[in-house]
Short mmCIF file of C-alpha atoms in Angstrom, two decimals:
data_model
loop_
_atom_site.label_atom_id
_atom_site.label_comp_id
_atom_site.label_asym_id
_atom_site.label_seq_id
_atom_site.Cartn_x
_atom_site.Cartn_y
_atom_site.Cartn_z
CA UNK A 289 -128.51 -76.02 175.85
CA UNK A 290 -128.40 -79.75 175.28
CA UNK A 291 -126.19 -79.65 172.21
CA UNK A 292 -128.83 -80.64 169.67
CA UNK A 293 -130.50 -78.45 167.09
CA UNK A 294 -134.15 -77.60 167.81
CA UNK A 295 -136.66 -79.50 165.80
CA UNK A 296 -139.30 -77.73 163.69
CA UNK A 297 -142.04 -78.03 166.27
CA UNK A 298 -139.72 -76.69 169.01
CA UNK A 299 -138.75 -73.65 166.90
CA UNK A 300 -142.42 -72.85 166.28
CA UNK A 301 -143.06 -73.09 169.97
CA UNK A 302 -140.15 -70.72 170.68
CA UNK A 303 -141.50 -68.21 168.16
CA UNK A 304 -144.91 -68.34 169.74
CA UNK A 305 -143.32 -67.85 173.15
CA UNK A 306 -141.32 -64.81 171.94
CA UNK A 307 -144.43 -63.40 170.35
CA UNK A 308 -146.22 -63.37 173.62
CA UNK A 309 -143.44 -61.39 175.38
CA UNK A 310 -144.45 -58.14 173.73
CA UNK A 311 -142.30 -55.79 171.64
CA UNK A 312 -139.69 -53.11 172.23
CA UNK A 313 -140.15 -49.81 170.49
CA UNK A 314 -137.12 -47.58 170.27
CA UNK A 315 -138.31 -43.98 170.10
CA UNK A 316 -136.35 -41.54 167.94
CA UNK A 317 -135.91 -39.35 171.00
CA UNK A 318 -133.82 -42.09 172.64
CA UNK A 319 -131.36 -42.12 169.77
CA UNK A 320 -131.30 -38.32 169.71
CA UNK A 321 -130.43 -38.17 173.39
CA UNK A 322 -127.79 -40.86 173.14
CA UNK A 323 -126.20 -39.16 170.14
CA UNK A 324 -126.14 -35.74 171.77
CA UNK A 325 -124.79 -37.20 175.01
CA UNK A 326 -122.03 -39.00 173.11
CA UNK A 327 -121.23 -35.79 171.20
CA UNK A 328 -120.86 -33.83 174.42
CA UNK A 329 -119.06 -36.43 176.52
CA UNK A 330 -116.79 -38.09 174.01
CA UNK A 331 -115.69 -35.20 171.82
CA UNK A 332 -114.85 -31.52 172.08
CA UNK A 333 -118.20 -30.42 170.71
CA UNK A 334 -120.75 -28.53 172.73
CA UNK A 335 -124.31 -27.29 172.56
CA UNK A 336 -126.10 -24.02 173.09
CA UNK A 337 -128.15 -22.67 175.96
CA UNK A 338 -130.51 -19.79 176.66
CA UNK A 339 -132.38 -17.78 174.09
CA UNK A 340 -135.98 -18.02 172.97
CA UNK A 341 -136.96 -20.23 170.01
CA UNK A 342 -133.34 -20.38 168.95
CA UNK A 343 -132.89 -16.59 169.07
CA UNK A 344 -130.28 -15.26 171.43
CA UNK A 345 -128.88 -18.66 172.40
CA UNK A 346 -125.21 -18.86 173.26
CA UNK A 347 -122.56 -21.57 173.23
CA UNK A 348 -122.44 -23.59 176.40
CA UNK A 349 -119.79 -26.27 176.84
CA UNK A 350 -121.95 -28.12 179.35
CA UNK A 351 -124.99 -28.24 177.04
CA UNK A 352 -125.73 -31.18 174.76
CA UNK A 353 -125.62 -30.50 171.03
CA UNK A 354 -129.00 -30.42 169.30
CA UNK A 355 -129.65 -33.66 167.45
CA UNK A 356 -132.42 -34.93 165.25
CA UNK A 357 -132.87 -38.41 163.84
CA UNK A 358 -134.80 -40.04 161.04
CA UNK A 359 -135.36 -43.68 161.88
CA UNK A 360 -136.46 -46.00 159.11
CA UNK A 361 -136.74 -49.55 160.38
CA UNK A 362 -133.37 -50.30 161.86
CA UNK A 363 -131.51 -47.60 159.94
CA UNK A 364 -130.95 -44.15 161.35
CA UNK A 365 -129.85 -40.88 159.75
CA UNK A 366 -128.77 -38.25 162.24
CA UNK A 367 -128.31 -34.51 162.05
CA UNK A 368 -126.24 -32.79 164.71
CA UNK A 369 -125.77 -29.08 165.30
CA UNK A 370 -122.61 -28.50 167.28
CA UNK A 371 -120.20 -25.91 168.51
CA UNK A 372 -116.50 -26.66 168.30
CA UNK A 373 -113.40 -25.12 169.83
CA UNK A 374 -111.48 -22.70 167.61
CA UNK A 375 -108.93 -23.20 166.09
CA UNK A 376 -109.19 -27.00 166.24
CA UNK A 377 -109.14 -28.58 162.76
CA UNK A 378 -112.79 -28.71 161.75
CA UNK A 379 -112.49 -31.56 159.25
CA UNK A 380 -110.76 -33.85 161.70
CA UNK A 381 -112.92 -32.79 164.62
CA UNK A 382 -116.20 -33.38 162.84
CA UNK A 383 -115.04 -36.67 161.34
CA UNK A 384 -114.02 -37.91 164.79
CA UNK A 385 -117.41 -36.83 166.15
CA UNK A 386 -119.22 -38.63 163.35
CA UNK A 387 -117.31 -41.85 163.95
CA UNK A 388 -117.96 -41.72 167.70
CA UNK A 389 -121.69 -41.10 167.26
CA UNK A 390 -121.97 -43.84 164.64
CA UNK A 391 -120.19 -46.47 166.71
CA UNK A 392 -121.66 -45.61 170.11
CA UNK A 393 -125.27 -45.30 168.93
CA UNK A 394 -124.94 -48.62 167.11
CA UNK A 395 -123.42 -50.27 170.19
CA UNK A 396 -126.01 -48.94 172.60
CA UNK A 397 -129.17 -49.34 170.52
CA UNK A 398 -128.40 -51.90 167.85
CA UNK A 399 -129.57 -49.40 165.23
CA UNK A 400 -127.45 -49.07 162.12
CA UNK A 401 -126.36 -45.43 161.69
CA UNK A 402 -126.03 -44.79 157.96
CA UNK A 403 -125.21 -41.10 157.97
CA UNK A 404 -124.48 -38.31 160.40
CA UNK A 405 -124.88 -34.78 159.05
CA UNK A 406 -123.02 -32.21 161.11
CA UNK A 407 -123.58 -28.49 161.06
CA UNK A 408 -121.03 -26.40 162.93
CA UNK A 409 -123.07 -23.47 164.20
CA UNK A 410 -120.60 -21.73 166.46
CA UNK A 411 -116.95 -21.77 167.35
CA UNK A 412 -115.58 -20.91 170.75
CA UNK A 413 -112.11 -19.53 171.22
CA UNK A 414 -109.96 -22.00 173.14
CA UNK A 415 -108.96 -20.67 176.53
CA UNK A 416 -105.31 -20.03 177.32
CA UNK A 417 -103.77 -22.87 179.30
CA UNK A 418 -103.77 -22.16 183.00
CA UNK A 419 -100.27 -21.46 184.31
CA UNK A 420 -98.55 -23.87 186.66
CA UNK A 421 -98.84 -23.30 190.31
CA UNK A 422 -95.70 -22.34 192.06
CA UNK A 423 -94.64 -24.61 194.87
CA UNK A 424 -92.83 -23.13 197.82
CA UNK B 225 -125.61 -11.99 139.26
CA UNK B 226 -122.28 -10.34 139.94
CA UNK B 227 -119.00 -11.61 138.57
CA UNK B 228 -117.67 -11.48 142.12
CA UNK B 229 -120.44 -13.63 143.58
CA UNK B 230 -118.87 -15.73 146.32
CA UNK B 231 -115.49 -14.00 146.07
CA UNK B 232 -114.02 -11.09 147.97
CA UNK B 233 -114.08 -7.74 146.20
CA UNK B 234 -111.24 -5.18 146.15
CA UNK B 235 -111.33 -2.73 149.02
CA UNK B 236 -109.66 0.07 147.11
CA UNK B 237 -111.85 1.29 144.30
CA UNK B 238 -112.83 4.47 142.54
CA UNK B 239 -116.23 6.17 142.95
CA UNK B 240 -119.10 4.25 141.37
CA UNK B 241 -120.98 7.39 140.16
CA UNK B 242 -124.12 6.35 141.97
CA UNK B 243 -125.53 9.88 142.35
CA UNK B 244 -125.35 10.90 138.67
CA UNK B 245 -126.70 7.48 137.71
CA UNK B 246 -129.62 7.87 140.14
CA UNK B 247 -130.37 11.40 138.88
CA UNK B 248 -130.37 10.34 135.23
CA UNK B 249 -132.32 7.16 136.03
CA UNK B 250 -134.93 9.21 137.88
CA UNK B 251 -135.21 11.67 134.98
CA UNK B 252 -135.64 8.80 132.54
CA UNK B 253 -138.31 7.22 134.74
CA UNK B 254 -140.14 10.52 135.11
CA UNK B 255 -140.01 11.16 131.35
CA UNK B 256 -141.25 7.66 130.59
CA UNK B 257 -144.11 7.85 133.09
CA UNK B 258 -145.15 11.28 131.77
CA UNK B 259 -145.11 10.10 128.17
CA UNK B 260 -147.13 6.98 128.99
CA UNK B 261 -149.63 8.97 131.05
CA UNK B 262 -150.12 11.53 128.23
CA UNK B 263 -150.61 8.82 125.63
CA UNK B 264 -153.07 6.91 127.80
CA UNK B 265 -154.99 10.18 128.36
CA UNK B 266 -155.12 10.71 124.58
CA UNK B 267 -156.36 7.14 124.00
CA UNK B 268 -158.97 7.39 126.74
CA UNK B 269 -160.36 10.87 125.99
CA UNK B 270 -159.77 11.19 122.28
CA UNK B 271 -157.77 14.40 122.66
CA UNK B 272 -154.46 15.45 124.23
CA UNK B 273 -154.55 17.07 127.72
CA UNK B 274 -155.46 20.77 127.51
CA UNK B 275 -152.22 21.72 129.22
CA UNK B 276 -150.28 20.68 126.11
CA UNK B 277 -152.12 23.15 123.90
CA UNK B 278 -149.87 26.03 124.88
CA UNK B 279 -146.75 24.00 124.16
CA UNK B 280 -148.15 22.94 120.77
CA UNK B 281 -148.87 26.54 119.85
CA UNK B 282 -145.40 27.62 120.99
CA UNK B 283 -143.77 24.84 118.94
CA UNK B 284 -145.87 25.64 115.88
CA UNK B 285 -144.79 29.29 115.98
CA UNK B 286 -141.14 28.54 116.73
CA UNK B 287 -138.35 29.14 114.20
CA UNK B 288 -134.80 27.84 114.38
CA UNK B 289 -133.26 31.23 115.19
CA UNK B 290 -135.52 31.72 118.24
CA UNK B 291 -133.62 32.43 121.50
CA UNK B 292 -135.53 29.50 123.06
CA UNK B 293 -133.87 27.10 120.61
CA UNK B 294 -130.46 28.54 121.48
CA UNK B 295 -131.20 28.02 125.16
CA UNK B 296 -132.37 24.45 124.60
CA UNK B 297 -129.21 23.71 122.57
CA UNK B 298 -126.94 25.27 125.19
CA UNK B 299 -128.73 23.35 127.97
CA UNK B 300 -128.32 20.05 126.12
CA UNK B 301 -124.63 20.76 125.47
CA UNK B 302 -124.03 21.55 129.12
CA UNK B 303 -125.91 18.47 130.32
CA UNK B 304 -123.99 16.34 127.83
CA UNK B 305 -120.65 17.73 128.96
CA UNK B 306 -121.54 17.07 132.61
CA UNK B 307 -122.56 13.49 131.85
CA UNK B 308 -119.44 12.83 129.77
CA UNK B 309 -117.25 14.27 132.54
CA UNK B 310 -119.03 12.11 135.12
CA UNK B 311 -118.16 9.09 133.02
CA UNK B 312 -114.65 10.14 132.03
CA UNK B 313 -113.11 11.56 135.21
CA UNK B 314 -111.75 8.54 137.07
CA UNK B 315 -112.06 9.98 140.60
CA UNK B 316 -109.82 9.32 143.56
CA UNK B 317 -109.46 6.03 145.39
CA UNK B 318 -111.51 5.70 148.55
CA UNK B 319 -108.65 4.15 150.49
CA UNK B 320 -104.85 4.28 150.67
CA UNK B 321 -102.62 1.28 150.13
CA UNK B 322 -100.64 -0.02 153.11
CA UNK B 323 -97.53 -2.16 152.90
CA UNK B 324 -97.73 -5.47 154.75
CA UNK B 325 -95.81 -5.94 157.98
CA UNK B 326 -92.26 -7.33 157.88
CA UNK B 327 -92.53 -11.07 158.14
CA UNK B 328 -96.04 -11.03 156.75
CA UNK B 329 -95.00 -13.70 154.29
CA UNK B 330 -95.45 -16.14 157.18
CA UNK B 331 -98.96 -16.83 155.93
CA UNK B 332 -97.48 -18.25 152.73
CA UNK B 333 -99.72 -16.11 150.56
CA UNK B 334 -98.45 -14.55 147.33
CA UNK B 335 -98.30 -10.73 147.43
CA UNK B 336 -100.88 -10.46 144.65
CA UNK B 337 -103.43 -12.20 146.86
CA UNK B 338 -102.94 -9.73 149.69
CA UNK B 339 -104.49 -6.29 149.86
CA UNK B 340 -104.17 -3.93 152.80
CA UNK B 341 -105.69 -0.48 152.78
CA UNK B 342 -106.44 2.30 155.20
CA UNK B 343 -109.57 4.36 154.74
CA UNK B 344 -109.21 8.08 154.03
CA UNK B 345 -111.21 8.75 157.16
CA UNK B 346 -108.75 6.60 159.12
CA UNK B 347 -105.77 8.51 157.73
CA UNK B 348 -107.44 11.82 158.63
CA UNK B 349 -108.19 10.57 162.14
CA UNK B 350 -104.62 9.34 162.60
CA UNK B 351 -103.23 12.67 161.41
CA UNK B 352 -105.55 14.57 163.74
CA UNK B 353 -104.51 12.45 166.73
CA UNK B 354 -100.85 13.14 165.91
CA UNK B 355 -101.48 16.88 165.70
CA UNK B 356 -103.34 16.96 169.00
CA UNK B 357 -100.37 15.29 170.70
CA UNK B 358 -98.15 18.23 169.76
CA UNK B 359 -97.52 20.96 172.32
CA UNK B 360 -99.07 24.25 171.26
CA UNK B 361 -101.93 22.76 169.27
CA UNK B 362 -105.32 23.93 170.55
CA UNK B 363 -107.49 22.05 168.12
CA UNK B 364 -107.03 20.45 164.75
CA UNK B 365 -109.08 19.22 161.85
CA UNK B 366 -107.79 17.17 158.97
CA UNK B 367 -108.85 16.09 155.53
CA UNK B 368 -107.27 13.29 153.58
CA UNK B 369 -107.35 12.17 149.98
CA UNK B 370 -105.38 9.37 148.40
CA UNK B 371 -102.52 11.77 147.66
CA UNK B 372 -102.76 14.62 150.11
CA UNK B 373 -103.35 15.16 153.82
CA UNK B 374 -104.27 18.67 154.85
CA UNK B 375 -103.94 19.76 158.48
CA UNK B 376 -105.83 22.77 159.84
CA UNK B 377 -104.32 23.67 163.20
CA UNK B 378 -105.57 26.28 165.60
CA UNK B 379 -103.18 27.44 168.27
CA UNK B 380 -103.39 29.87 171.17
CA UNK B 381 -99.71 30.80 170.63
CA UNK B 382 -98.73 34.35 169.63
CA UNK B 383 -95.63 33.17 167.90
CA UNK B 384 -96.56 30.18 165.80
CA UNK B 385 -92.94 29.55 164.80
CA UNK B 386 -92.58 26.32 162.88
CA UNK B 387 -95.61 24.65 164.47
CA UNK B 388 -97.10 23.84 161.07
CA UNK B 389 -93.86 22.28 159.82
CA UNK B 390 -93.47 20.30 163.06
CA UNK B 391 -97.02 18.97 162.80
CA UNK B 392 -96.60 18.07 159.13
CA UNK B 393 -93.31 16.29 159.86
CA UNK B 394 -94.83 14.39 162.77
CA UNK B 395 -97.82 13.28 160.70
CA UNK B 396 -95.58 12.33 157.77
CA UNK B 397 -93.37 10.10 159.90
CA UNK B 398 -96.46 8.54 161.53
CA UNK B 399 -97.93 7.72 158.14
CA UNK B 400 -94.57 6.31 157.03
CA UNK B 401 -94.36 4.05 160.04
CA UNK B 402 -97.98 3.01 159.50
CA UNK B 403 -96.78 1.65 156.15
CA UNK B 404 -98.78 3.85 153.77
CA UNK B 405 -97.48 3.33 150.28
CA UNK B 406 -96.97 5.89 148.84
CA UNK B 407 -96.98 8.31 151.77
CA UNK B 408 -99.37 11.14 150.90
CA UNK B 409 -98.14 14.73 150.80
CA UNK B 410 -98.81 16.48 154.09
CA UNK B 411 -99.39 20.21 154.40
CA UNK B 412 -100.50 22.31 157.33
CA UNK B 413 -102.16 25.66 157.88
CA UNK B 414 -101.92 27.24 161.32
CA UNK B 415 -104.41 29.78 162.63
CA UNK B 416 -104.05 31.68 165.86
CA UNK B 417 -107.11 31.66 168.12
CA UNK B 418 -106.08 34.95 169.77
CA UNK C 227 -120.42 -5.99 142.90
CA UNK C 228 -119.46 -2.33 143.32
CA UNK C 229 -117.00 -2.56 140.47
CA UNK C 230 -119.57 -3.91 138.03
CA UNK C 231 -122.06 -1.14 138.99
CA UNK C 232 -119.29 1.43 138.51
CA UNK C 233 -118.58 0.11 135.01
CA UNK C 234 -122.30 0.06 134.14
CA UNK C 235 -122.74 3.64 135.36
CA UNK C 236 -119.68 4.94 133.53
CA UNK C 237 -120.69 3.25 130.29
CA UNK C 238 -124.28 4.52 130.28
CA UNK C 239 -123.39 7.99 131.51
CA UNK C 240 -120.80 8.18 128.71
CA UNK C 241 -123.25 6.98 126.03
CA UNK C 242 -126.10 9.26 127.16
CA UNK C 243 -123.72 12.19 127.65
CA UNK C 244 -122.38 11.77 124.14
CA UNK C 245 -125.90 11.55 122.65
CA UNK C 246 -127.12 14.61 124.57
CA UNK C 247 -123.98 16.55 123.67
CA UNK C 248 -124.35 15.71 119.99
CA UNK C 249 -128.03 16.66 120.01
CA UNK C 250 -127.28 19.99 121.70
CA UNK C 251 -124.46 20.73 119.24
CA UNK C 252 -126.71 19.97 116.25
CA UNK C 253 -129.47 22.23 117.65
CA UNK C 254 -126.98 25.09 118.15
CA UNK C 255 -125.44 24.63 114.70
CA UNK C 256 -128.90 24.60 113.11
CA UNK C 257 -130.00 27.66 115.11
CA UNK C 258 -126.87 29.51 113.98
CA UNK C 259 -127.45 28.51 110.35
CA UNK C 260 -124.11 26.67 110.16
CA UNK C 261 -125.66 23.27 109.51
CA UNK C 262 -127.40 24.52 106.39
CA UNK C 263 -124.10 24.86 104.55
CA UNK C 264 -122.98 21.36 105.50
CA UNK C 265 -126.11 19.21 105.39
CA UNK C 266 -128.60 21.24 103.34
CA UNK C 267 -131.01 21.68 106.30
CA UNK C 268 -133.68 24.44 106.46
CA UNK C 269 -132.35 27.97 107.03
CA UNK C 270 -132.15 29.43 110.56
CA UNK C 271 -135.24 31.56 110.00
CA UNK C 272 -137.44 28.59 108.99
CA UNK C 273 -140.12 27.13 111.25
CA UNK C 274 -139.12 24.20 113.46
CA UNK C 275 -142.45 22.43 112.93
CA UNK C 276 -143.19 22.35 109.23
CA UNK C 277 -146.31 20.16 109.45
CA UNK C 278 -149.56 20.61 111.37
CA UNK C 279 -148.67 19.27 114.83
CA UNK C 280 -152.29 18.54 115.70
CA UNK C 281 -152.64 16.29 112.65
CA UNK C 282 -149.31 14.57 113.25
CA UNK C 283 -150.06 13.71 116.87
CA UNK C 284 -153.59 12.60 116.05
CA UNK C 285 -152.27 9.61 114.06
CA UNK C 286 -152.63 6.33 115.91
CA UNK C 287 -149.15 5.04 115.02
CA UNK C 288 -147.60 8.18 116.54
CA UNK C 289 -149.49 7.54 119.75
CA UNK C 290 -148.42 3.90 119.77
CA UNK C 291 -144.81 4.94 119.16
CA UNK C 292 -144.94 7.49 122.00
CA UNK C 293 -146.40 4.88 124.35
CA UNK C 294 -143.68 2.37 123.43
CA UNK C 295 -140.91 4.95 123.83
CA UNK C 296 -142.36 6.02 127.20
CA UNK C 297 -142.47 2.42 128.46
CA UNK C 298 -138.92 1.66 127.25
CA UNK C 299 -137.41 4.85 128.70
CA UNK C 300 -139.27 4.44 132.00
CA UNK C 301 -138.31 0.78 132.40
CA UNK C 302 -134.65 1.48 131.53
CA UNK C 303 -134.56 4.31 134.09
CA UNK C 304 -136.14 2.10 136.73
CA UNK C 305 -133.75 -0.79 136.04
CA UNK C 306 -130.77 1.55 136.22
CA UNK C 307 -131.94 2.86 139.58
CA UNK C 308 -132.52 -0.67 140.89
CA UNK C 309 -128.99 -1.63 139.81
CA UNK C 310 -127.64 0.95 142.29
CA UNK C 311 -129.06 -0.93 145.27
CA UNK C 312 -126.21 -2.85 146.90
CA UNK C 313 -126.83 -6.57 146.93
CA UNK C 314 -125.19 -8.87 149.45
CA UNK C 315 -122.38 -11.00 148.08
CA UNK C 316 -123.76 -14.35 149.16
CA UNK C 317 -121.42 -17.17 150.08
CA UNK C 318 -122.51 -20.78 150.26
CA UNK C 319 -121.83 -22.76 153.43
CA UNK C 320 -118.37 -24.30 153.57
CA UNK C 321 -118.54 -28.05 152.98
CA UNK C 322 -116.02 -30.23 154.74
CA UNK C 323 -117.29 -33.67 153.75
CA UNK C 324 -116.15 -36.05 151.07
CA UNK C 325 -117.81 -39.03 149.43
CA UNK C 326 -116.50 -41.32 152.16
CA UNK C 327 -117.37 -39.10 155.11
CA UNK C 328 -120.67 -40.80 155.92
CA UNK C 329 -122.64 -37.57 156.07
CA UNK C 330 -122.48 -33.89 155.31
CA UNK C 331 -120.38 -31.46 157.32
CA UNK C 332 -121.35 -27.83 156.86
CA UNK C 333 -120.22 -24.61 158.45
CA UNK C 334 -121.55 -21.18 157.59
CA UNK C 335 -118.67 -18.81 156.75
CA UNK C 336 -120.28 -16.29 159.14
CA UNK C 337 -119.56 -18.70 162.01
CA UNK C 338 -115.88 -18.76 161.12
CA UNK C 339 -115.94 -15.00 160.57
CA UNK C 340 -117.17 -14.47 164.14
CA UNK C 341 -114.30 -16.59 165.46
CA UNK C 342 -111.82 -14.60 163.36
CA UNK C 343 -113.26 -11.32 164.69
CA UNK C 344 -112.96 -12.59 168.24
CA UNK C 345 -109.35 -13.52 167.56
CA UNK C 346 -108.49 -10.16 165.99
CA UNK C 347 -110.07 -8.30 168.91
CA UNK C 348 -107.47 -9.85 171.22
CA UNK C 349 -104.63 -8.07 169.38
CA UNK C 350 -103.50 -4.99 171.32
CA UNK C 351 -104.80 -1.79 169.75
CA UNK C 352 -107.80 -3.30 167.96
CA UNK C 353 -111.04 -1.57 168.95
CA UNK C 354 -113.37 -3.65 166.83
CA UNK C 355 -113.33 -5.80 163.75
CA UNK C 356 -115.58 -7.25 161.10
CA UNK C 357 -114.70 -10.26 159.02
CA UNK C 358 -116.26 -11.91 156.02
CA UNK C 359 -115.22 -15.16 154.45
CA UNK C 360 -115.61 -16.00 150.80
CA UNK C 361 -114.46 -18.76 148.49
CA UNK C 362 -114.66 -22.36 149.59
CA UNK C 363 -113.47 -24.48 152.52
CA UNK C 364 -110.45 -25.61 150.46
CA UNK C 365 -109.74 -22.14 149.07
CA UNK C 366 -110.89 -19.62 151.65
CA UNK C 367 -110.74 -15.88 151.04
CA UNK C 368 -110.90 -13.40 153.89
CA UNK C 369 -111.98 -9.78 153.93
CA UNK C 370 -111.37 -7.97 157.21
CA UNK C 371 -112.11 -4.56 158.57
CA UNK C 372 -110.15 -3.69 161.68
CA UNK C 373 -110.77 -0.47 163.59
CA UNK C 374 -107.69 0.46 165.57
CA UNK C 375 -107.10 2.87 168.38
CA UNK C 376 -105.27 6.00 167.16
CA UNK C 377 -102.26 5.07 169.32
CA UNK C 378 -102.04 1.49 168.09
CA UNK C 379 -98.93 0.20 166.33
CA UNK C 380 -100.48 -0.43 162.94
CA UNK C 381 -97.66 -2.59 161.62
CA UNK C 382 -97.72 -4.71 164.79
CA UNK C 383 -101.46 -5.26 164.36
CA UNK C 384 -100.95 -6.21 160.72
CA UNK C 385 -98.19 -8.60 161.72
CA UNK C 386 -100.51 -10.10 164.31
CA UNK C 387 -103.22 -10.60 161.73
CA UNK C 388 -100.95 -11.98 159.05
CA UNK C 389 -98.77 -14.19 161.19
CA UNK C 390 -101.34 -15.40 163.74
CA UNK C 391 -104.97 -14.81 162.83
CA UNK C 392 -104.85 -15.95 159.21
CA UNK C 393 -102.65 -19.02 159.82
CA UNK C 394 -104.94 -19.96 162.73
CA UNK C 395 -107.93 -19.79 160.41
CA UNK C 396 -105.98 -21.86 157.91
CA UNK C 397 -105.27 -24.43 160.62
CA UNK C 398 -108.97 -24.63 161.53
CA UNK C 399 -109.95 -25.09 157.91
CA UNK C 400 -106.95 -27.34 157.18
CA UNK C 401 -106.36 -25.23 154.08
CA UNK C 402 -104.29 -22.07 153.70
CA UNK C 403 -106.09 -18.75 153.21
CA UNK C 404 -105.70 -17.99 149.51
CA UNK C 405 -106.55 -14.31 149.54
CA UNK C 406 -106.76 -11.68 152.25
CA UNK C 407 -108.05 -8.13 152.13
CA UNK C 408 -107.60 -5.97 155.19
CA UNK C 409 -109.13 -2.54 155.66
CA UNK C 410 -107.76 -0.44 158.50
CA UNK C 411 -109.81 2.30 160.08
CA UNK C 412 -108.74 4.49 162.99
CA UNK C 413 -110.88 5.47 165.93
CA UNK C 414 -110.38 7.52 169.07
CA UNK C 415 -112.07 4.81 171.14
CA UNK C 416 -110.10 2.62 173.50
CA UNK C 417 -109.85 -1.10 173.16
CA UNK C 418 -112.69 -2.79 175.00
CA UNK C 419 -112.34 -5.81 177.24
CA UNK C 420 -108.71 -6.02 178.22
CA UNK C 421 -106.93 -9.33 178.71
CA UNK C 422 -107.75 -12.20 181.01
CA UNK C 423 -104.87 -13.53 183.09
CA UNK C 424 -105.42 -16.89 184.74
CA UNK C 425 -104.75 -16.80 188.46
CA UNK C 426 -102.05 -19.33 189.29
CA UNK C 427 -101.64 -18.84 193.04
CA UNK C 428 -98.97 -20.27 195.28
CA UNK C 429 -99.14 -23.59 197.06
CA UNK C 430 -97.44 -23.68 200.45
CA UNK C 431 -96.16 -27.07 201.45
#
């Protein structure tokens, strides 16, 4: 940084130099994994486990929700299949999840997330709060 | 497409007359198929099936005062009466209405939007369980309609005393506390097993 | 669904019954010679078939008419029988999104129904339950079938459903339940599962 704007010949040289460094391809799978990880870690949603070809699977709070992505250039459209706790408000819960996925995926990958479709496929009854331990 | 598509349907309804409808539908189908088959036979072979010859001869010789005509008329009248009765008799409800619990307004729902019913089988089972709890009852069977619960009690007791009345009273109060509205009439018959 | 089939059956049974009854009455009146005085029909002793039946049924238009009648009667009978088959009352997935949501949010009513069943099954005295949700996410309708133990307090179960289960569903949907239908059945079976109590323990200092 010498404080002056690059001249035309310098800019061309830079472009040539960048061109020789190769290119970065962001696979759709990467975005899918990031989105499902964000959904599991940063919201109350969960995924499913077990079963064969989707038959007989059951809700598992430690599993990542199933996610699929359609990447067109730098714009992504995601679909997430999640389980949520019952009776948490579904509208609020899914909207929060959508906002988290949108912002975190954009932050981590630089991809613009245009839409996140959410399908709530199971609801798990919230467990009773564990009673306080008695101190003697 | 049903008018109720996407909406809940009432739980308490009268019989739908499925069996008479199926019987008549089947008869219509059989008649139609027979008629079509006979006509196709006639078109294909140029003459009616030989089996119809006897019927044609019988019809040709028949006069209006023949006993066969009387029997056909009487049969049609009877079938017509049966069909009209099937359509006209409303039939009993399949379930009994139950009043909501005290404080049920907590859900903020208007009463018209709330329906609670108990199945007739459920009422019969409840009545039977109440009878079997009573001392002196060997076995019991119950039948329930929307208006009447009938208890059939068998007891090993020599002196049945007021066992039937006791059982009926017990069942009545149970149905009252269950919230049935109106409470069906309860009657009991007691038979000694000795 | 059931109601509309009931109305259809009653209507057609009534119409056919009336037609058959009228036909039978006319045949009896004619056979008894009573119709002759009223409508100038042939006397009771006259032949039923006045023309040559062989010639009548040999005409092509008679055959065409019989074929048409046979097809119509057969098809009507078949359609009536098909109408008796119960069809599922399909409900579309509940939609929770708006224009500004940034994506669709869907939930199958069966998913919510399973949660409602699970909730009902925790009420003392409930042996099993089946729930079905209708309507929309903003105007949900619930139809429940609860099978209770024969020693259960029915009113307490109903209170539990009406004051806890339905409001909980309303809270999850963020919209009150607009219609509820509850069917109670009684069974001799005991409630399955029991209740889980978290172990708290005692910490000695």
